[in-house]
GROMACS .gro file of C-alpha atoms in nm:
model
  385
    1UNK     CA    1  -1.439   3.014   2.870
    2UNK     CA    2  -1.751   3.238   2.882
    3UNK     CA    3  -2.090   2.998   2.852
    4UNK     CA    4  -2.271   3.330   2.766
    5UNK     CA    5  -2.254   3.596   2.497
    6UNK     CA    6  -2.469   3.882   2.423
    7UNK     CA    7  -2.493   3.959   2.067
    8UNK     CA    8  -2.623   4.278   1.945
    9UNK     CA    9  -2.867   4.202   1.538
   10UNK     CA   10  -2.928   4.490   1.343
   11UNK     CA   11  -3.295   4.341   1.284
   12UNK     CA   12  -3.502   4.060   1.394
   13UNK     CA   13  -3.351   3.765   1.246
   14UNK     CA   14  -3.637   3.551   1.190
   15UNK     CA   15  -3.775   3.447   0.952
   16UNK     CA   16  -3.441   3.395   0.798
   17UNK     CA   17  -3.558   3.562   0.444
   18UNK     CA   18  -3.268   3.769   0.313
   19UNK     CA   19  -2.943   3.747   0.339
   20UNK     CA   20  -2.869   3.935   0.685
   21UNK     CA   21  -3.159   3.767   0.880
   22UNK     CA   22  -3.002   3.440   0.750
   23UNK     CA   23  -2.642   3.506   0.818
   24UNK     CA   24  -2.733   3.608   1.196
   25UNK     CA   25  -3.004   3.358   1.274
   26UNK     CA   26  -2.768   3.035   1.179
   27UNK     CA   27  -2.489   3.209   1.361
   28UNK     CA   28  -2.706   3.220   1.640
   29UNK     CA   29  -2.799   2.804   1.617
   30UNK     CA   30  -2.415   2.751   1.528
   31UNK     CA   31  -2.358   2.903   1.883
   32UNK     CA   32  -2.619   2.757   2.014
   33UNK     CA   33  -2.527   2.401   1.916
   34UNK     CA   34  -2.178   2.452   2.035
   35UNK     CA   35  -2.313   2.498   2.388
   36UNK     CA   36  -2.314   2.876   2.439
   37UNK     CA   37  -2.586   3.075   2.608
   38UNK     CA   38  -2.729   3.365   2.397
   39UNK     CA   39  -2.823   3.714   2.478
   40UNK     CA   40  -3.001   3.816   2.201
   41UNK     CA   41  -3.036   4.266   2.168
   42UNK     CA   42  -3.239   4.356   1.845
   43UNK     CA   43  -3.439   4.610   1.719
   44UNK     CA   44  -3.782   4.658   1.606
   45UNK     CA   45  -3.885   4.835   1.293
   46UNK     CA   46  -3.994   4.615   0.982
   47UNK     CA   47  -4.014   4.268   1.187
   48UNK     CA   48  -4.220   4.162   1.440
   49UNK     CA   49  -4.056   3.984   1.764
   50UNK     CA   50  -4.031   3.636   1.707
   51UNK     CA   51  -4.129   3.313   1.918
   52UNK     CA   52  -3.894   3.108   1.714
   53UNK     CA   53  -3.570   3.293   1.842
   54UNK     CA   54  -3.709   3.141   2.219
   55UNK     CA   55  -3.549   2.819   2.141
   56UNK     CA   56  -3.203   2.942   2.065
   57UNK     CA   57  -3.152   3.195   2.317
   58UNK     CA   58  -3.179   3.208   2.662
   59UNK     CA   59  -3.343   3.561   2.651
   60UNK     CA   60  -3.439   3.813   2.391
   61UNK     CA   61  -3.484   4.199   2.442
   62UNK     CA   62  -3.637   4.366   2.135
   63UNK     CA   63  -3.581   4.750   2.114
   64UNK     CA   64  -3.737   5.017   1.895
   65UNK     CA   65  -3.494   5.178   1.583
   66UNK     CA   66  -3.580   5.521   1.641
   67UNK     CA   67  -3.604   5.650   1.259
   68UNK     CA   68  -3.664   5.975   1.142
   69UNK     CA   69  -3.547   6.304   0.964
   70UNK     CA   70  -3.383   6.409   1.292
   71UNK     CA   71  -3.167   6.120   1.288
   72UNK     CA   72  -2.995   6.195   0.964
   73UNK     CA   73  -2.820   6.545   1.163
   74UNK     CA   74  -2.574   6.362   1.269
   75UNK     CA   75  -2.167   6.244   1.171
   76UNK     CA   76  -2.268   5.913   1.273
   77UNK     CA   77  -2.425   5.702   0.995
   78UNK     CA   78  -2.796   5.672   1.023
   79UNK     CA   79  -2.801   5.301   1.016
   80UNK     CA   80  -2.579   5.353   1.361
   81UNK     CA   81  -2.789   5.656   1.487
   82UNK     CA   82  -3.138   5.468   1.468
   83UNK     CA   83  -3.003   5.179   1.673
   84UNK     CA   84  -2.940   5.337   2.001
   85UNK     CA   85  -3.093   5.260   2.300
   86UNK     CA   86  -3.023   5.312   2.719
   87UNK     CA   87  -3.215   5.011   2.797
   88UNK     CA   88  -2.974   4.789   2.562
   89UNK     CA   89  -2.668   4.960   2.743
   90UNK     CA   90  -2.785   4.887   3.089
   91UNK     CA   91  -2.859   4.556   2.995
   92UNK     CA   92  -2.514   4.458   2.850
   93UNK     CA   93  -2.363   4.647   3.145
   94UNK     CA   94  -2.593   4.395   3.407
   95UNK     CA   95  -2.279   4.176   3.370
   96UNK     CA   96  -1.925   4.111   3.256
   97UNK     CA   97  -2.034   3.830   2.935
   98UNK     CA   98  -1.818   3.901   2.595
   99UNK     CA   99  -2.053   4.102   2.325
  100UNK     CA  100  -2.068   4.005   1.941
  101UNK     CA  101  -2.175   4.285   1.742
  102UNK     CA  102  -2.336   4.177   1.439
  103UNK     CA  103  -2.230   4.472   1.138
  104UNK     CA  104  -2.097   4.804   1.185
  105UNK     CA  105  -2.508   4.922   1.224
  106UNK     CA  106  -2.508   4.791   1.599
  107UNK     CA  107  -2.204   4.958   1.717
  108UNK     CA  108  -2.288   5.263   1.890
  109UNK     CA  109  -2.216   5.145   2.207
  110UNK     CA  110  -1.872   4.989   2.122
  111UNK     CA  111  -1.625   5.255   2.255
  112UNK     CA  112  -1.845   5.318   2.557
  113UNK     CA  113  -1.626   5.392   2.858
  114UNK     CA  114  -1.810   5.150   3.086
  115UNK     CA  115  -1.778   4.843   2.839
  116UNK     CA  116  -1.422   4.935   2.800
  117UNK     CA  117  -1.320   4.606   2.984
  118UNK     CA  118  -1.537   4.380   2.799
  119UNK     CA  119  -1.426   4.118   2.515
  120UNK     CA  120  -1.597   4.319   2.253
  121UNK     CA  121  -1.600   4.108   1.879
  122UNK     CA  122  -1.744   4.272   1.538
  123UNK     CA  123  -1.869   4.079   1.283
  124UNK     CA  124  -1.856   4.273   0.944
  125UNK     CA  125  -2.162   4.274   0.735
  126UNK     CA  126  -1.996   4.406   0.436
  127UNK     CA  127  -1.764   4.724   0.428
  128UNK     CA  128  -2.009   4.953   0.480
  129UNK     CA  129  -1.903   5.246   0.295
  130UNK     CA  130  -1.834   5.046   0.023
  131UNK     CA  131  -2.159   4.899  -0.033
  132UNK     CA  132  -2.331   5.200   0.026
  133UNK     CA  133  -2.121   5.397  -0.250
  134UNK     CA  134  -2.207   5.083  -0.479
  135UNK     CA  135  -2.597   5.162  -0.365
  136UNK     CA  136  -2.567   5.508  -0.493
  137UNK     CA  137  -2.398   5.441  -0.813
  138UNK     CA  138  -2.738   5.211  -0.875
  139UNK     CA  139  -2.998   5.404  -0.783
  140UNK     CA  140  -3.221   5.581  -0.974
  141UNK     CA  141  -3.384   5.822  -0.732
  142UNK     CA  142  -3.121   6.131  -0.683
  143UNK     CA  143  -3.325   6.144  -0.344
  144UNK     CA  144  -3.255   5.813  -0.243
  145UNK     CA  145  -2.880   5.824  -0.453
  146UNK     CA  146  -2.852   6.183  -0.204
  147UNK     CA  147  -2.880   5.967   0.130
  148UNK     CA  148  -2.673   5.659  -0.015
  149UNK     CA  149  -2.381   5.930  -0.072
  150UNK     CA  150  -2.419   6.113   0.226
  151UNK     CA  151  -2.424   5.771   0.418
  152UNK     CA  152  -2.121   5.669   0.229
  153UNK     CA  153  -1.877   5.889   0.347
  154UNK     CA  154  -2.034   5.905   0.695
  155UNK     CA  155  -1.936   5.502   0.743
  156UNK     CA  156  -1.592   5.547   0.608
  157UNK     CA  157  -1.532   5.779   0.869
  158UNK     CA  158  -1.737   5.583   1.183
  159UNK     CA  159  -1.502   5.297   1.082
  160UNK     CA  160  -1.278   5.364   1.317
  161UNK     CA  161  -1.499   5.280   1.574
  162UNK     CA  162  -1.361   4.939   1.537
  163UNK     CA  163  -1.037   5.014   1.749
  164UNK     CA  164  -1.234   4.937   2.012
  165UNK     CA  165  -1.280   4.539   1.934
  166UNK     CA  166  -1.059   4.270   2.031
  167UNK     CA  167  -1.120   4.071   1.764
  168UNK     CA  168  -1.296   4.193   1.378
  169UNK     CA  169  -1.423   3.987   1.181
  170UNK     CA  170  -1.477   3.970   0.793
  171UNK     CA  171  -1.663   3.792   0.563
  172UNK     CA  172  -1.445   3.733   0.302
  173UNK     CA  173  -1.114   3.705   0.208
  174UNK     CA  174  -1.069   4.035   0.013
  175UNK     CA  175  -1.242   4.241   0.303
  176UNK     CA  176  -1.065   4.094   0.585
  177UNK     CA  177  -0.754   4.203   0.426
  178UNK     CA  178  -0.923   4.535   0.397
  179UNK     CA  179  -0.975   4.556   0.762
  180UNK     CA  180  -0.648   4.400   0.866
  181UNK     CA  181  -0.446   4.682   0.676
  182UNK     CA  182  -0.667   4.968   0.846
  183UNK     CA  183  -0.677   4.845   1.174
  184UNK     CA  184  -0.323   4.696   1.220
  185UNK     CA  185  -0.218   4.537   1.525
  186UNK     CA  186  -0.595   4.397   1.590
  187UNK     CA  187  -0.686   4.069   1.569
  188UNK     CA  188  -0.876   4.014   1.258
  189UNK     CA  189  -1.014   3.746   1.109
  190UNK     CA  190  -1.206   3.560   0.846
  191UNK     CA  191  -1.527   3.436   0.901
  192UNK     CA  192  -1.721   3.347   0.674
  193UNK     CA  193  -2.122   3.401   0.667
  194UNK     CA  194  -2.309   3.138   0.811
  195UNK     CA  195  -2.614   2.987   0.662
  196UNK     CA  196  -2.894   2.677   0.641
  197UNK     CA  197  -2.720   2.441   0.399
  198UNK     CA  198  -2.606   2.132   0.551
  199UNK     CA  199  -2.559   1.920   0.264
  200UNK     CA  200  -2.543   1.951  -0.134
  201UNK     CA  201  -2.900   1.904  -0.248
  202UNK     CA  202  -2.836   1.970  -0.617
  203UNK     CA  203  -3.008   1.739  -0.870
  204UNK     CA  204  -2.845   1.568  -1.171
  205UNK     CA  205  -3.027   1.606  -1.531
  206UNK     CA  206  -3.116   1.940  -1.686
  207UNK     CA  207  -3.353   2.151  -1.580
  208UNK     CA  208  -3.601   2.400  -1.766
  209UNK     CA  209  -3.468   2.717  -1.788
  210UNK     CA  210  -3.175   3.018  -1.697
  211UNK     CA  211  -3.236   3.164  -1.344
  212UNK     CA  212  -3.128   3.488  -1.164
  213UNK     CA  213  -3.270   3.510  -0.799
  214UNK     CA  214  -3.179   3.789  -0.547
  215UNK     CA  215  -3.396   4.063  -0.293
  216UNK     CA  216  -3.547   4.260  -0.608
  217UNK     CA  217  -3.591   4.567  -0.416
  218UNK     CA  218  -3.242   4.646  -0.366
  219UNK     CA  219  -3.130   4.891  -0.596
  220UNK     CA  220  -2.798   4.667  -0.671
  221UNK     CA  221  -3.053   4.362  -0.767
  222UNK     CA  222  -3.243   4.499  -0.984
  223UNK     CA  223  -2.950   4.667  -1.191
  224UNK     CA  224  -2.821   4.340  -1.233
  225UNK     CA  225  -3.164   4.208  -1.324
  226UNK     CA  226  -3.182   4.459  -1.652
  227UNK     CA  227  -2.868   4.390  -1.722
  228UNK     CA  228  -2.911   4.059  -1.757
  229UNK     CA  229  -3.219   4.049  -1.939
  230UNK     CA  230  -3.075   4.311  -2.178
  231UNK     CA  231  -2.777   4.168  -2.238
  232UNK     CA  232  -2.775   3.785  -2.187
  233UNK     CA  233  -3.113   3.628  -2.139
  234UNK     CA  234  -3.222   3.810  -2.465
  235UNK     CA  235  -2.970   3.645  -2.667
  236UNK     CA  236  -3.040   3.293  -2.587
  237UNK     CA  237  -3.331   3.064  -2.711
  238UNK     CA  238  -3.392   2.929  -2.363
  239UNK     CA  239  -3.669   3.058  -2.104
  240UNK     CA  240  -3.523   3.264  -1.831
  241UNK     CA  241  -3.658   3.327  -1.477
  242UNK     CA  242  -3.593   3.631  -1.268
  243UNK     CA  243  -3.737   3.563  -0.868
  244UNK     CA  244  -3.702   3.738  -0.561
  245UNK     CA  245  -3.902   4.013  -0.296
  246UNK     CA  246  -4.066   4.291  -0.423
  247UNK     CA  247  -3.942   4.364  -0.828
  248UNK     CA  248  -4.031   4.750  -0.917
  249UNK     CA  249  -4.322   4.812  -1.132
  250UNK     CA  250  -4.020   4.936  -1.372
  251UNK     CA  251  -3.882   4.623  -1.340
  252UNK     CA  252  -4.155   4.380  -1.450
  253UNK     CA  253  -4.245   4.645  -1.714
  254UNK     CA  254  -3.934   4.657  -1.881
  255UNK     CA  255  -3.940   4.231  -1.887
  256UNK     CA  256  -4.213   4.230  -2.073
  257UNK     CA  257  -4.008   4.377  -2.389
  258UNK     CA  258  -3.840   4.026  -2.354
  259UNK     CA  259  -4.079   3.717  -2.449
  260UNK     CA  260  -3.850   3.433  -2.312
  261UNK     CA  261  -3.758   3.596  -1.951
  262UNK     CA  262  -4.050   3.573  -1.662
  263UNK     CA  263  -4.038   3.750  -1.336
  264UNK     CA  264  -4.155   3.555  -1.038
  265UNK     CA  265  -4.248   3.783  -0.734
  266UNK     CA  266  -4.245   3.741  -0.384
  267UNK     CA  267  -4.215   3.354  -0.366
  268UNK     CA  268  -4.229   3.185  -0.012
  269UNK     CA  269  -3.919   2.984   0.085
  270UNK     CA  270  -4.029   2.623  -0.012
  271UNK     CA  271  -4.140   2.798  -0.391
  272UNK     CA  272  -3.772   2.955  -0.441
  273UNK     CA  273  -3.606   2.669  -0.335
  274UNK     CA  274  -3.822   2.448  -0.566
  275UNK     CA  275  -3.709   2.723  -0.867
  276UNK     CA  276  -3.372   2.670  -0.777
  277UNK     CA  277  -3.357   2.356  -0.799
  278UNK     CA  278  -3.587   2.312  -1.118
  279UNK     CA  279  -3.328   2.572  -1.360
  280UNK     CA  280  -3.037   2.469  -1.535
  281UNK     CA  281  -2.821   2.727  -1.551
  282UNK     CA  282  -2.828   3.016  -1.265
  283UNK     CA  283  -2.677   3.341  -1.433
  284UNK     CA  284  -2.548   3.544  -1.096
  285UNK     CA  285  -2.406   3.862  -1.180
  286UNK     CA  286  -2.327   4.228  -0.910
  287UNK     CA  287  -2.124   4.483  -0.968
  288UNK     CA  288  -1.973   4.536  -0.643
  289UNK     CA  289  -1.739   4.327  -0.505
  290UNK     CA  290  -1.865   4.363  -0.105
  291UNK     CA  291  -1.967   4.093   0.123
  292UNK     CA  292  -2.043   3.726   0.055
  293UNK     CA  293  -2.328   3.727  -0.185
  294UNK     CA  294  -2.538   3.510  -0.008
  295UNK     CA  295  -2.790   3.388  -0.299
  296UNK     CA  296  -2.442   3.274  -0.439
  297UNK     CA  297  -2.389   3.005  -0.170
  298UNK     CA  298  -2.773   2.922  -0.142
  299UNK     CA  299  -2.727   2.809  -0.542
  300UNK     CA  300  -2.411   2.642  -0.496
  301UNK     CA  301  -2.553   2.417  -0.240
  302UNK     CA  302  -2.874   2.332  -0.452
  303UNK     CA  303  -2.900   2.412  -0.799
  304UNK     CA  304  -2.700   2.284  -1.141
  305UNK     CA  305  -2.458   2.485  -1.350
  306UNK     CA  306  -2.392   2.851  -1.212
  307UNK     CA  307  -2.225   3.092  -1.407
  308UNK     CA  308  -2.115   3.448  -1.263
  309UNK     CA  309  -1.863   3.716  -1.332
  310UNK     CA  310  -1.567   3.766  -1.100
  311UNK     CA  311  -1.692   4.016  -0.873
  312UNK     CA  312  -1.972   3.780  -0.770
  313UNK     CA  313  -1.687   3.536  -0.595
  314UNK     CA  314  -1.451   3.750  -0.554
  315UNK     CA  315  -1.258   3.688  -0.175
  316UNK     CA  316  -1.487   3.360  -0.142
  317UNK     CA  317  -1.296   3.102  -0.276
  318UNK     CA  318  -1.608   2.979  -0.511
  319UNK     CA  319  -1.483   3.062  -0.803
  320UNK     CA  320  -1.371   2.711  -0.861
  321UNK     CA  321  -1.750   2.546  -0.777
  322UNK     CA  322  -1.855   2.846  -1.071
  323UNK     CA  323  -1.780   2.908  -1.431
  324UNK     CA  324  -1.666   3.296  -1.446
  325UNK     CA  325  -1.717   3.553  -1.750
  326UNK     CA  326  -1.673   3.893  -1.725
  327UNK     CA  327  -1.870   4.039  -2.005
  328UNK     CA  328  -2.163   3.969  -2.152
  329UNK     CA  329  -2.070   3.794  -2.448
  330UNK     CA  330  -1.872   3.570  -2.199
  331UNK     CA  331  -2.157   3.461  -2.001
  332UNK     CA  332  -2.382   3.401  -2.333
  333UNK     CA  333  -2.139   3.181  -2.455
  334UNK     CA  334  -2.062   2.970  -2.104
  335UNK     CA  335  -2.441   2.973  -2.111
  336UNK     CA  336  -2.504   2.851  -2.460
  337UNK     CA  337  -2.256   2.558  -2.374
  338UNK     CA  338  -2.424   2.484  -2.050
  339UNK     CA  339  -2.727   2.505  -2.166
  340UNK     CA  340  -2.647   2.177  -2.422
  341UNK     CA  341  -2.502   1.968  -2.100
  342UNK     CA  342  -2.651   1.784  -1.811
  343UNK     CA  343  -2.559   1.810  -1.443
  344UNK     CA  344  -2.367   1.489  -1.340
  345UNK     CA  345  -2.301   1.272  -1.041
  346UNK     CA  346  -1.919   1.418  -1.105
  347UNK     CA  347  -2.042   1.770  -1.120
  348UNK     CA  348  -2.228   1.715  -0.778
  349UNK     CA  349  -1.902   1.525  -0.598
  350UNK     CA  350  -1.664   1.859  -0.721
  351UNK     CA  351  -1.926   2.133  -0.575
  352UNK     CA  352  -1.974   1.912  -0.258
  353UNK     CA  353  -1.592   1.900  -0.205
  354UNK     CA  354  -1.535   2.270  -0.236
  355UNK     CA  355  -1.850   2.357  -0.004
  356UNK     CA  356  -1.745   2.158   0.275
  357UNK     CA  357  -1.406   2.269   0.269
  358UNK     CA  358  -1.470   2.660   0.265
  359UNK     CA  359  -1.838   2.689   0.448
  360UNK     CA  360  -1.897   2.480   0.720
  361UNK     CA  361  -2.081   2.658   1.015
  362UNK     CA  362  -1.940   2.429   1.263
  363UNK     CA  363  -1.585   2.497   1.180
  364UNK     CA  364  -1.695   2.906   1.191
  365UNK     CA  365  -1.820   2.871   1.498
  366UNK     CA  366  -1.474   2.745   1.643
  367UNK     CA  367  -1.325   3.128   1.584
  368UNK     CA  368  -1.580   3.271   1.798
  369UNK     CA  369  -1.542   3.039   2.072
  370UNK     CA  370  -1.118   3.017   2.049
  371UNK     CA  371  -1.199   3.383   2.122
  372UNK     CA  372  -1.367   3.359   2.422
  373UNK     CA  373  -1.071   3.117   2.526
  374UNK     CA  374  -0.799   3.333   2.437
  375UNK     CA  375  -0.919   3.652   2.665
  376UNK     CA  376  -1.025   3.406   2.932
  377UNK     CA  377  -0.693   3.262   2.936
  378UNK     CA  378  -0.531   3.595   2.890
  379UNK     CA  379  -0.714   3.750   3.165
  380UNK     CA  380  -0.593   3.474   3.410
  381UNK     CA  381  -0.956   3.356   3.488
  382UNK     CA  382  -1.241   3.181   3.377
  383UNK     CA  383  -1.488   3.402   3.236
  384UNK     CA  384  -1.801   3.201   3.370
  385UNK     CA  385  -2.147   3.271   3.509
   0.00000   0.00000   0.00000
């Protein structure tokens, strides 16, 4: 088995702040701890390069997303387009290591001719075109809603770029069946997203208010925001808390029509995990079912009663740590009842079983490394430095 792997990010993954950087950057200690060697290939263009990612890999090459108006005259998605480099092809053609590329954004180079005899795996972010239609059905700027569209049907068609993997992987149960019926005959596989929990942290008692927490700049995020403010936090006598990166100027506005509900902007990591853990009931609503909602997970592992609507679990298997609604006057009423009880010692033992059954990075990790066993046996050789 291969002691190396490159692995291609779609952005620095550190600090670990949303949900992609997280996902990558504890996939990349996961195969770190398991005794693999890391190539890291990333690109520069909202991040700086960071120190940190030093101690996990054994060498990282940062490369510039080339961005621009010119890039979007082009089949190819732009999120593919920007991220192509000649530097990070020579350097993955320097040797003959396996190459994880993390989301359809880092796959330009997949079908190239001379990588055709490499152990090539994909890790799905989401399916793409999916989540990008879901985008444009939330935003509010036709401009924006224009590109979202246009990029859209451009990723349903680039899809097919994944013939070229050995093994795809998805990230939860409904899309990896997705991906299993379009690319028949391939090995695919789910995998869930990796992350920084490693034990339940919740805290029994009550705490002191509702709580919905996600990236507020995404148009998805903040749809479900208004929504909820509108439609559930407005009908309850009970302070309500909406936190997360960057809320619109629309966004905080429109809160303000609502006495009980408070946004919290741009807290650091230690403040959002203390407002996680301080509510009592976190209200987590989308309305697209793509991807594992990551702020999902992060709540599971340390806050009290969390109540969604099915699309939020949806091919996770966490429906059963959650209580599910799916309308409004559902999740008002699961609230209301919440709301009146405390978080037990019982209620902690249940979530804890289901979490370390369904999400445990080490067991994750496993599929990527049976992997490199399975071609290295197949191959008749060890694939070794």
């Amino acid at each position: 088995m291969s002691k190396c792997i490159h692995v291609v990010c779609f952005n620095v993954p550190f600090p670990a702040d949303y949900g992609g950087a997280i996902d990558v950057y504890y996939t990349l200690m996961a195969l770190h701890d398991a005794g693999i060697e890391i190539i890291l290939h990333t690109f520069l263009y909202d991040r700086p390069e960071a120190e940190e990612l030093n101690k996990l890999c054994r060498r990282v090459y940062y490369y510039p997303r080339k961005r621009g108006w010119g890039k979007q005259f082009s089949l190819r998605p732009y999120i593919v387009n920007t991220r192509t480099n000649e530097e990070l092809l020579r350097n993955l053609e320097k040797d003959s290591y396996p190459i994880l590329f993390e989301g359809l954004h880092t796959c330009y180079y997949l079908g190239e001719a001379s990588l055709r005899k490499r152990l090539k795996l994909v890790r799905m972010c989401n399916v793409e075109h999916r989540y990008y239609y879901h985008l444009f059905k939330a935003e509010r700027n036709r401009l924006k809603g224009l590109y979202y569209l246009t990029e859209s049907l451009r990723l349903r068609w680039y899809e097919g770029v994944l013939r070229n993997a050995q093994v795809i992987y998805g990230i939860s149960a409904s899309e990896t069946a997705y991906l299993a019926g379009r690319f028949n005959g391939k090995r695919v596989e789910y995998m869930p997203c990796f992350h920084p929990n490693e034990a339940v942290s919740v805290r029994e008692g009550r705490g002191d208010y509702l709580l919905y927490h996600a990236n507020l700049s995404v148009a998805e995020n903040e749809q479900a925001a208004l929504w909820l403010m509108e439609h559930v936090f407005s009908k309850l006598d009970f302070p309500a808390v909406i936190a997360g990166k960057n809320p619109s100027a629309y966004l905080t506005e429109r809160a303000k029509q609502y006495p009980g509900v408070t946004v919290y902007a741009n807290p650091t990591d230690s403040e959002l995990d203390q407002v996680i853990h301080d509510a009592h009931v976190h209200v987590l609503v989308t309305f697209q079912a793509t991807g594992l909602k990551l702020k999902l997970l992060n709540t599971l592992y340390r806050g009290r009663h969390c109540v969604v609507n099915p699309l939020m679990t949806e091919g996770s298997g966490l429906e059963e740590a959650c209580r599910v609604a799916d309308t409004a006057e559902g999740i008002t009423s699961v609230c209301r009842e919440l709301l009146e009880r405390p978080f037990t010692k019982e209620d902690i033992e249940r979530r804890r079983a289901v979490l370390s059954r369904l999400y445990d990075n080490a067991e994750s990790v496993k599929k990527i490394t049976e992997a490199l066993q399975t071609a290295a046996g197949a191959e008749g050789e060890r694939l070794t430095e």
